[in-house]
Coordinates of C-alpha atoms and ligand atoms in Angstrom, one line a residue:
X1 CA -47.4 10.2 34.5
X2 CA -44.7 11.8 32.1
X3 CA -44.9 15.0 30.8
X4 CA -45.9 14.8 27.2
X5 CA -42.7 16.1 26.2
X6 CA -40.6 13.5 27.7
X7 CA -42.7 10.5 26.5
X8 CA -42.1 12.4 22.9
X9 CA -38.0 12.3 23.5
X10 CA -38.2 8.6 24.9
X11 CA -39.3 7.8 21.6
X12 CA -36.6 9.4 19.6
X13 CA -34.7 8.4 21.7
X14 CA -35.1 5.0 21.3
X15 CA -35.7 5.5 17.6
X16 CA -32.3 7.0 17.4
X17 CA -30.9 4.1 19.3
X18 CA -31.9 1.5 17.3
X19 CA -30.7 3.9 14.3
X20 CA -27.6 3.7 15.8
X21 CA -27.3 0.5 16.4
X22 CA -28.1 -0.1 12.4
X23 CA -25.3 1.5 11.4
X24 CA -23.2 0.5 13.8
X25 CA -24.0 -3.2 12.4
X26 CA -23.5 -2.0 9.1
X27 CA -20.0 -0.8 10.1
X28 CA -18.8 -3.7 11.8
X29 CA -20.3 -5.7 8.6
X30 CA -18.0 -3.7 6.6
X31 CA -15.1 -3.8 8.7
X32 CA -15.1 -7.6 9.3
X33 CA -15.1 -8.3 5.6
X34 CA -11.8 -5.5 5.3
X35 CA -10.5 -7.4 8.5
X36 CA -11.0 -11.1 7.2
X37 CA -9.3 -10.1 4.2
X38 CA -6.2 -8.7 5.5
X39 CA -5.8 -10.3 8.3
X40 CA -5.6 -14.0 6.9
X41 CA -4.4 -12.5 2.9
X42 CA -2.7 -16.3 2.1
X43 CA -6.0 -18.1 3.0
X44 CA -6.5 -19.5 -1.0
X45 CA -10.5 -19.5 -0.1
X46 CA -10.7 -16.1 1.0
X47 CA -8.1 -14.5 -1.9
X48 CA -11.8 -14.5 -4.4
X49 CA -13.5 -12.5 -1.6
X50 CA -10.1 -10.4 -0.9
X51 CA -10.1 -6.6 -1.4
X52 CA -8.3 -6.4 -4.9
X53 CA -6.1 -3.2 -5.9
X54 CA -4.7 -2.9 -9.6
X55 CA -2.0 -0.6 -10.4
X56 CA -1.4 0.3 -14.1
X57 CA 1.8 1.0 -14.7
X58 CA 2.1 2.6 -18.6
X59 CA 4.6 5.1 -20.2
X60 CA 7.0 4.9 -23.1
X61 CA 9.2 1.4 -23.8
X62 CA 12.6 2.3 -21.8
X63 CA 10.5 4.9 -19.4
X64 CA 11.6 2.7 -16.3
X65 CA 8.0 1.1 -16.3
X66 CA 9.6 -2.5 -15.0
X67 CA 11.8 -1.3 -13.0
X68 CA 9.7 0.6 -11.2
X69 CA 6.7 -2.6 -11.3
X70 CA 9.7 -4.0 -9.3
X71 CA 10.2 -1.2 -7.0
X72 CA 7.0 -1.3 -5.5
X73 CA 7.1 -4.9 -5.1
X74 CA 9.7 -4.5 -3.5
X75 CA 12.0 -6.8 -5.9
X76 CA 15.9 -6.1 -7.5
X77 CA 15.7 -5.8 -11.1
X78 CA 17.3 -9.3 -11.2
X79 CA 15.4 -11.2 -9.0
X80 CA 13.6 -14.2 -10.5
X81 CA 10.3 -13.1 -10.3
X82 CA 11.0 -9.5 -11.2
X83 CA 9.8 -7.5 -14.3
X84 CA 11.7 -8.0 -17.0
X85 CA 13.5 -4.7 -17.8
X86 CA 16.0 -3.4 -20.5
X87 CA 14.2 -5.7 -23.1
X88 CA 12.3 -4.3 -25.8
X89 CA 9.2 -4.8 -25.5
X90 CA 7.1 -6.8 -28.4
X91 CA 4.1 -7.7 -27.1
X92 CA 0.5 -5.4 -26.8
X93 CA -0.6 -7.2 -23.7
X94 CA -0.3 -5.9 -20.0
X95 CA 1.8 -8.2 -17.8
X96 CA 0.6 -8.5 -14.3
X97 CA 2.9 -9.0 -11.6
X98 CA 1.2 -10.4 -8.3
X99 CA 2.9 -8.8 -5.5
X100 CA 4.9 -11.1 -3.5
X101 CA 3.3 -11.4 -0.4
X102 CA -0.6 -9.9 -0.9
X103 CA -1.3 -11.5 -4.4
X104 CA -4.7 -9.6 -4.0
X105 CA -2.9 -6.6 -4.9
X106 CA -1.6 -6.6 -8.7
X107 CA 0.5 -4.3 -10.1
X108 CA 0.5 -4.4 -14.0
X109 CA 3.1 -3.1 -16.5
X110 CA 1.2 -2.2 -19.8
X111 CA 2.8 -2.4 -23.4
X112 CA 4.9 0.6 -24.3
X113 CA 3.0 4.0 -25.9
X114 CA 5.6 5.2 -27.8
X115 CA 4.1 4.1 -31.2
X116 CA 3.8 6.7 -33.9
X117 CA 0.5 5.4 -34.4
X118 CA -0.7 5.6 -30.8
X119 CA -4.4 6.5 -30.1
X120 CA -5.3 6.3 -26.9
X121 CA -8.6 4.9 -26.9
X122 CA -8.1 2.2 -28.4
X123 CA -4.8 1.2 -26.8
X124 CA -7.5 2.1 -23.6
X125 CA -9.7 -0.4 -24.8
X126 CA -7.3 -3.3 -25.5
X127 CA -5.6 -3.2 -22.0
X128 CA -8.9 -3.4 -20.4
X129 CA -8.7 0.2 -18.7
X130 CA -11.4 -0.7 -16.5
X131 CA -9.7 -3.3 -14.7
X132 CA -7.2 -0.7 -12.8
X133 CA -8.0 1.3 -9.8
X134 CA -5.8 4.1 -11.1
X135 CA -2.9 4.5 -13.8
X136 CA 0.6 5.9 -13.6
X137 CA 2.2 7.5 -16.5
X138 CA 5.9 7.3 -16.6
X139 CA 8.5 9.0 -18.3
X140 CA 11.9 9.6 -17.6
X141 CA 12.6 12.7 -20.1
X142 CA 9.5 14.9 -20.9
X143 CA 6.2 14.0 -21.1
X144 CA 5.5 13.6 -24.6
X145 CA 2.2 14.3 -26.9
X146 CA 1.3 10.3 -26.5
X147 CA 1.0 10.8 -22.6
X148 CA -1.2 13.8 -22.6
X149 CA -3.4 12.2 -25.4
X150 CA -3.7 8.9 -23.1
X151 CA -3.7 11.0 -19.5
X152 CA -6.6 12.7 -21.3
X153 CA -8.6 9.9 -22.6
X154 CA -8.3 8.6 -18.8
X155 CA -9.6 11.7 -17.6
X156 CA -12.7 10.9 -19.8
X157 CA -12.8 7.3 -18.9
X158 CA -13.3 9.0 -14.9
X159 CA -10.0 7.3 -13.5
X160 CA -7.0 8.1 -11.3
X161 CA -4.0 9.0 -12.9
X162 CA -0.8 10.1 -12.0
X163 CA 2.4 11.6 -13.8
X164 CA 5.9 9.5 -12.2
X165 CA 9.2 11.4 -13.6
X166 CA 11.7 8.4 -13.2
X167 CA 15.4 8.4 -13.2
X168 CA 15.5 10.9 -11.3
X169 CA 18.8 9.3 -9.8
X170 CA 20.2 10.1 -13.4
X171 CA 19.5 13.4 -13.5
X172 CA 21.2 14.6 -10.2
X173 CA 24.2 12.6 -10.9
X174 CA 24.5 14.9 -14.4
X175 CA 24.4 17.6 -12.5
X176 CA 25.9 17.2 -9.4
X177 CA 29.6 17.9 -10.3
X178 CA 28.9 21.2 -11.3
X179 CA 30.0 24.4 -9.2
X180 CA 26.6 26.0 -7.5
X181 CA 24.5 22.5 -7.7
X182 CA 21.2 22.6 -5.9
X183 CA 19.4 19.7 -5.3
X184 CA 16.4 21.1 -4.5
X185 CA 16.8 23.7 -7.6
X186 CA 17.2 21.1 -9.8
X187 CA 14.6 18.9 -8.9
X188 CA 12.1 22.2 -8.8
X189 CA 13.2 22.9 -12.6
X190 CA 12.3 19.2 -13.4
X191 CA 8.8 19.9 -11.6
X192 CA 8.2 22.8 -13.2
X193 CA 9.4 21.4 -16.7
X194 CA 7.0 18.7 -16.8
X195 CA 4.1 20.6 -15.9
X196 CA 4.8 23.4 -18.5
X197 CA 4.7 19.8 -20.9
X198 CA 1.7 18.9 -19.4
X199 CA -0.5 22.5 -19.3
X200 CA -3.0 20.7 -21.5
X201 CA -4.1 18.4 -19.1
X202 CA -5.2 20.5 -16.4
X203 CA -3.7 20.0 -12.9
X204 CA -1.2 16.9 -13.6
X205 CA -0.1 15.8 -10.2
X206 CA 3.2 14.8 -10.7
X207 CA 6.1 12.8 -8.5
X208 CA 9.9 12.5 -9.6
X209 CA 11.1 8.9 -8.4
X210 CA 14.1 7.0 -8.6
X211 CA 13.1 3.3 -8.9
X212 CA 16.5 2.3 -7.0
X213 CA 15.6 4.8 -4.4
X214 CA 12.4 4.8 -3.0
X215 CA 13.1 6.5 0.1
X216 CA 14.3 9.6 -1.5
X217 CA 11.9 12.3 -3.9
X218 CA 8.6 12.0 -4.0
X219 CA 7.7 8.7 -3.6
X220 CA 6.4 9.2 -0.4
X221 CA 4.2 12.5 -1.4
X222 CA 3.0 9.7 -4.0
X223 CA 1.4 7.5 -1.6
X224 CA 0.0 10.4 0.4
X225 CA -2.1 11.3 -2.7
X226 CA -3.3 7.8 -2.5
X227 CA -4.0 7.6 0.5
X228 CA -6.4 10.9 0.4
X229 CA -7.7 9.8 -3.2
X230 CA -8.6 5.9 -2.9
X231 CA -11.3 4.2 -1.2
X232 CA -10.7 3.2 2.4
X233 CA -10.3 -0.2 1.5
X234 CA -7.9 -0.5 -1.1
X235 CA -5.4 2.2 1.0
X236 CA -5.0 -0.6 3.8
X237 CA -4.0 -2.8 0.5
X238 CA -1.7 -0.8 -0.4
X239 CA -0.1 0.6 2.3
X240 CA 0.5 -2.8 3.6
X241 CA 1.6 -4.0 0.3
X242 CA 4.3 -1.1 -0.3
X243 CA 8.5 -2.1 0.6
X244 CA 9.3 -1.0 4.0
X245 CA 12.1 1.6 2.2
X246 CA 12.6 4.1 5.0
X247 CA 11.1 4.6 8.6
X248 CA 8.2 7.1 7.2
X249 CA 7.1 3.9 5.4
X250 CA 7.4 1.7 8.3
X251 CA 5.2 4.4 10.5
X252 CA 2.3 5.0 8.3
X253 CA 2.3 1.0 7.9
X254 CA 2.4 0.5 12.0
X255 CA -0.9 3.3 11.7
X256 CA -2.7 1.1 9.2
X257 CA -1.7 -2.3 11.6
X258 CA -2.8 -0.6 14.7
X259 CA -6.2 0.7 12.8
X260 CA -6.6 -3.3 11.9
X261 CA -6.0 -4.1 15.6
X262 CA -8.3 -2.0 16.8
X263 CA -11.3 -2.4 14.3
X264 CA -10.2 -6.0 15.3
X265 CA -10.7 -4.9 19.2
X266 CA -13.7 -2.9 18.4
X267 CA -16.4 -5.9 16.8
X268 CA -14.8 -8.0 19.4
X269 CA -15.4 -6.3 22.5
X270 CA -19.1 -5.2 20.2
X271 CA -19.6 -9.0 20.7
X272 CA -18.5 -9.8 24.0
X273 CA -21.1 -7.5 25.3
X274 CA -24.2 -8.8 22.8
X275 CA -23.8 -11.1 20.6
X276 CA -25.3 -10.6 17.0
X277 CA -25.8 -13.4 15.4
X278 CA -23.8 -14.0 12.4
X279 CA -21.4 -11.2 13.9
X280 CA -18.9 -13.5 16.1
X281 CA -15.3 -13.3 14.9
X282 CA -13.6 -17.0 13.4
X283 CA -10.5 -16.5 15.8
X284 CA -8.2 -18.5 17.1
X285 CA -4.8 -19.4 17.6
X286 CA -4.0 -19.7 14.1
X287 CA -5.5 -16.3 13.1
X288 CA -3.3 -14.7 15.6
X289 CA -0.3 -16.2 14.5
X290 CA -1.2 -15.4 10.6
X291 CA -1.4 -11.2 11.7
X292 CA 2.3 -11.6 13.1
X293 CA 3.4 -13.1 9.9
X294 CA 1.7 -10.9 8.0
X295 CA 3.0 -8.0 9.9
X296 CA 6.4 -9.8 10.3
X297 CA 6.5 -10.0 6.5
X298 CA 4.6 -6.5 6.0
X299 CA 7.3 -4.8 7.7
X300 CA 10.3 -6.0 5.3
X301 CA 11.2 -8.9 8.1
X302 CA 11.4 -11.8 5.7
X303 CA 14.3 -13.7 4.4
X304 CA 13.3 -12.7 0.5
X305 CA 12.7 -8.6 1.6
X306 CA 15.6 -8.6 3.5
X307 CA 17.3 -10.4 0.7
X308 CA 16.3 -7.4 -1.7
X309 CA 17.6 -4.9 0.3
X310 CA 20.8 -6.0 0.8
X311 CA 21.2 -6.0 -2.9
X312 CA 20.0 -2.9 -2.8
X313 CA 21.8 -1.2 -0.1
X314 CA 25.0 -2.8 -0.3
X315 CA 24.9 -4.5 2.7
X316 CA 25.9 -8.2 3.9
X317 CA 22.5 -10.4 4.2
X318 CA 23.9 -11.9 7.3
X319 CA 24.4 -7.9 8.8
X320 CA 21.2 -7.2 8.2
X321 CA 19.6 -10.6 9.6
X322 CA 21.8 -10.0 12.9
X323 CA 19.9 -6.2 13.5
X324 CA 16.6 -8.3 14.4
X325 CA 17.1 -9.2 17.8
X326 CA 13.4 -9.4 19.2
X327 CA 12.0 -13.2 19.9
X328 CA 10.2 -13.0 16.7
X329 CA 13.5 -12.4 14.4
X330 CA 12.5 -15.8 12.8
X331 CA 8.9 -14.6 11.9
X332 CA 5.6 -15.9 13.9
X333 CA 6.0 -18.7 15.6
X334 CA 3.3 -20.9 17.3
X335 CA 5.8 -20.9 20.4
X336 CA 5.7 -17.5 20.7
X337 CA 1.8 -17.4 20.3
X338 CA 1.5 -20.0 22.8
X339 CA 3.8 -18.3 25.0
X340 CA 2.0 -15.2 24.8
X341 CA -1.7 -16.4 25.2
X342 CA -0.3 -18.5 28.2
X343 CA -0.7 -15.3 30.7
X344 CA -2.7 -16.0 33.1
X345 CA -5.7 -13.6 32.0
X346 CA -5.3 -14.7 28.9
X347 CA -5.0 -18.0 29.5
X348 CA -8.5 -18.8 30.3
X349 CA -10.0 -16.9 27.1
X350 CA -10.9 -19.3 24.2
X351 CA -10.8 -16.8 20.9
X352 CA -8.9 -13.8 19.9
X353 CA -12.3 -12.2 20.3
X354 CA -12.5 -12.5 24.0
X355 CA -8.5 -12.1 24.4
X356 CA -8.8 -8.7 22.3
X357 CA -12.2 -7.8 24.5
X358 CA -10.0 -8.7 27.6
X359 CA -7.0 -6.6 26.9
X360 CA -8.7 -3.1 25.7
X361 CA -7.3 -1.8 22.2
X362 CA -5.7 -5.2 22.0
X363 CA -2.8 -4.8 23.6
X364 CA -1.5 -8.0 22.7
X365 CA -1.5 -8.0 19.2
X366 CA -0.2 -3.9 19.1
X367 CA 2.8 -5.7 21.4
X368 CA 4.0 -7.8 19.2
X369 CA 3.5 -5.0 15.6
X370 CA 5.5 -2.2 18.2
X371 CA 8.2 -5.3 19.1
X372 CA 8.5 -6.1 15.0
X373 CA 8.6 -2.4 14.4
X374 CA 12.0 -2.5 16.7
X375 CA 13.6 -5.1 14.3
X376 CA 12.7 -3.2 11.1
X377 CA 14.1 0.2 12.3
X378 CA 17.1 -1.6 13.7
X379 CA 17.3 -3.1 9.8
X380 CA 16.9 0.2 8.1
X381 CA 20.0 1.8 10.6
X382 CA 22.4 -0.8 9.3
X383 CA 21.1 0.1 5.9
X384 CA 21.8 3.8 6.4
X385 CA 18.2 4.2 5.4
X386 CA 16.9 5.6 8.8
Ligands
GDP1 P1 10.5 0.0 -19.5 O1 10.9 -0.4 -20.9 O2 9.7 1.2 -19.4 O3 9.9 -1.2 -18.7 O4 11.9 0.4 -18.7 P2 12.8 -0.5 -17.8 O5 12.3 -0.6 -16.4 O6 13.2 -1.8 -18.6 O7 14.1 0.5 -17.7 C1 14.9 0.8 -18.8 C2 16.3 1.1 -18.3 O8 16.3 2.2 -17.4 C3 16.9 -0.1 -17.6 O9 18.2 -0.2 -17.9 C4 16.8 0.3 -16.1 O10 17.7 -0.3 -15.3 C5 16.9 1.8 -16.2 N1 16.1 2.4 -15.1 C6 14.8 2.3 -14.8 N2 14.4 3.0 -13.8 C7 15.5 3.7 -13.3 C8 15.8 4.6 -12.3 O11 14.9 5.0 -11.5 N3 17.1 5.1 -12.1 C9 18.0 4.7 -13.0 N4 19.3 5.2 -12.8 N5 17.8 3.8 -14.0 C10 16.6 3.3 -14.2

């Protein structure tokens, strides 16, 4: 007979157990639906169910709004399916550009708030302000009374906003012929500027950006704040969605495909063991090859990115197509999956469920993301950008 005691801490512990076991279904729930999305994001079906991330870009008409719509998608100004910029704008209605390869995350270039007449409530109201998941306010001179009165009614309205100083490109080349220049001085002056202009607004958190350099200034202090202020869910969107512009970038995006791998690993190793109905991963061949394209064309791989940045570097296309040299330079092919799932060990398991349970913290899938990862920093040395 058990001492009372010990009958009393079997039941906890069981209690406990199954407790555990709740959440931990409740976690994997969660996680498969974040999985499903990003791992298959071109699947038309799925897109409706996809995690869905909308960026407001607004700011005055000739702020650098479009450019920088562009910048983040990862497009030159004069690619066809870029922003329109220069142009004056006419019209009061936001323009949503889908990025390129995650058309679950939208990036949307409002109408211009330079308007005499501006109230920003209203102009709130007619661009739908509850459609974004946060707001950047651009400028590229000082932040003026019309972008404190709209940061403000944001504020009110319980959204993410942000302050982006453009140009900043601009503003260094002004000053950089003159005896003493300081970078770093001058780019602290700018900082310091704007947040004298913006003392009514509280704490503005502010970033200085050049749309034709992401690599440089604060864009990457940008994403860090979004990556510490957005749900978990919509910073794998976009972090996956963002240019690969320098190796930073392509680190913090190998972190967020390593995460997917093993969350991937995790409900499939969950399931080898005992199987909840409902729970079992839809893998198969297919779904692996669909994660290397996605990573292949996550980490700036593709024809069209690499396309882009040879505008933007200055670099011949064919130079920077010749620095990817692994065996999946051409992108995922089902050769290469075939050839890799033909391993022995793996060769007798069925779904990327048991091939991920077989090889712990799937080392398969992390393989090929550490092999792409060679092709992208060999990419960014011939673009003098790592
Ligand atoms: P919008 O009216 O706010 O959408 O502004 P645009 O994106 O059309 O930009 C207005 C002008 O500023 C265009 O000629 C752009 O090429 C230029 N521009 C925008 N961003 C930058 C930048 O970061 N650096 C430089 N040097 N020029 C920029």
């Amino acid at each position: 007979m058990h001492h009372p005691y010990i009958r009393y801490f079997s039941v906890l512990n069981t209690i406990n157990l199954l407790l555990i076991k709740y959440d931990f279904i409740n976690l994997l729930l969660h996680y498969r639906a974040t999985m499903t999305d990003l791992v298959n994001p071109y699947n038309e079906e799925d897109c409706s169910k996809n995690v869905t991330l909308n960026i407001a870009i607004t700011g005055m008409t000739g702020a650098g709004k479009s450019s920088f719509v562009n910048a983040i998608r990862g497009l030159p100004n004069d690619d066809k399916n870029a922003a329109p910029t220069g142009t004056t704008e006419t019209t009061m209605k936001p323009s949503m550009y889908p990025h390129p390869s995650m058309p679950n995350v939208k990036i949307w270039d409002l109408p211009g708030i330079g308007s005499p007449k501006f109230r920003a409530k209203k102009y709130l109201k007619e661009v739908n302000f509850h459609t974004y998941d946060f707001f950047l306010i651009v400028t590229s001179e000082r932040f003026k009374e019309n972008d404190i009165e709209l940061a403000r009614a944001i504020k009110k309205s319980k959204k993410l906003f942000y302050f982006i100083r453009t140009k900043i490109d601009n503003d260094i080349r002004a000053e950089s012929h003159k005896r003493n220049f300081d970078e770093r001085m001058l780019l602290e002056n700018i900082r310091e500027d704007c947040k004298a202009n913006l003392l009514k607004v509280g704490i503005p958190k502010i970033f200085l950006v050049s749309s034709f350099n992401l690599e440089k200034y604060d864009f990457q202090k940008l994403i860090s704040t979004l990556e510490d202020e957005l749900p978990e869910n919509k910073k794998f969107a976009l972090i996956q969605s963002l240019p690969v512009y320098s190796l930073e970038a392509l680190i913090k995006k190998k972190t967020y495909y390593k995460k997917l791998i093993w969350l991937n690993a995790f409900a499939a190793g969950v399931g080898a063991i005992a199987p909840i109905p409902g729970l079992s991963l839809v893998c198969d061949y297919g779904i692996i090859k669909t994660f290397f394209q996605q990573v292949f064309v996550g980490f700036g791989l593709s024809n069209q990115a690499l396309k882009a940045l040879s505008e933007r570097v200055n670099k011949p296309l064919e130079q920077l197509k010749a620095a990817k040299t692994s065996r999946f330079k051409d992108g995922s092919t089902e050769d290469i999956v075939i050839d890799m799932l033909s391993k022995p060990m793996i060769a007798i398991a069925k779904t990327l469920g048991t091939i991920l349970a077989l090889l712990p913290g799937g080392a398969l899938p992390a393989g090929g993301t550490a092999i792409m990862a060679e092709d992208t920093k060999n990419v960014l040395a011939v673009s003098q950008l790592a």
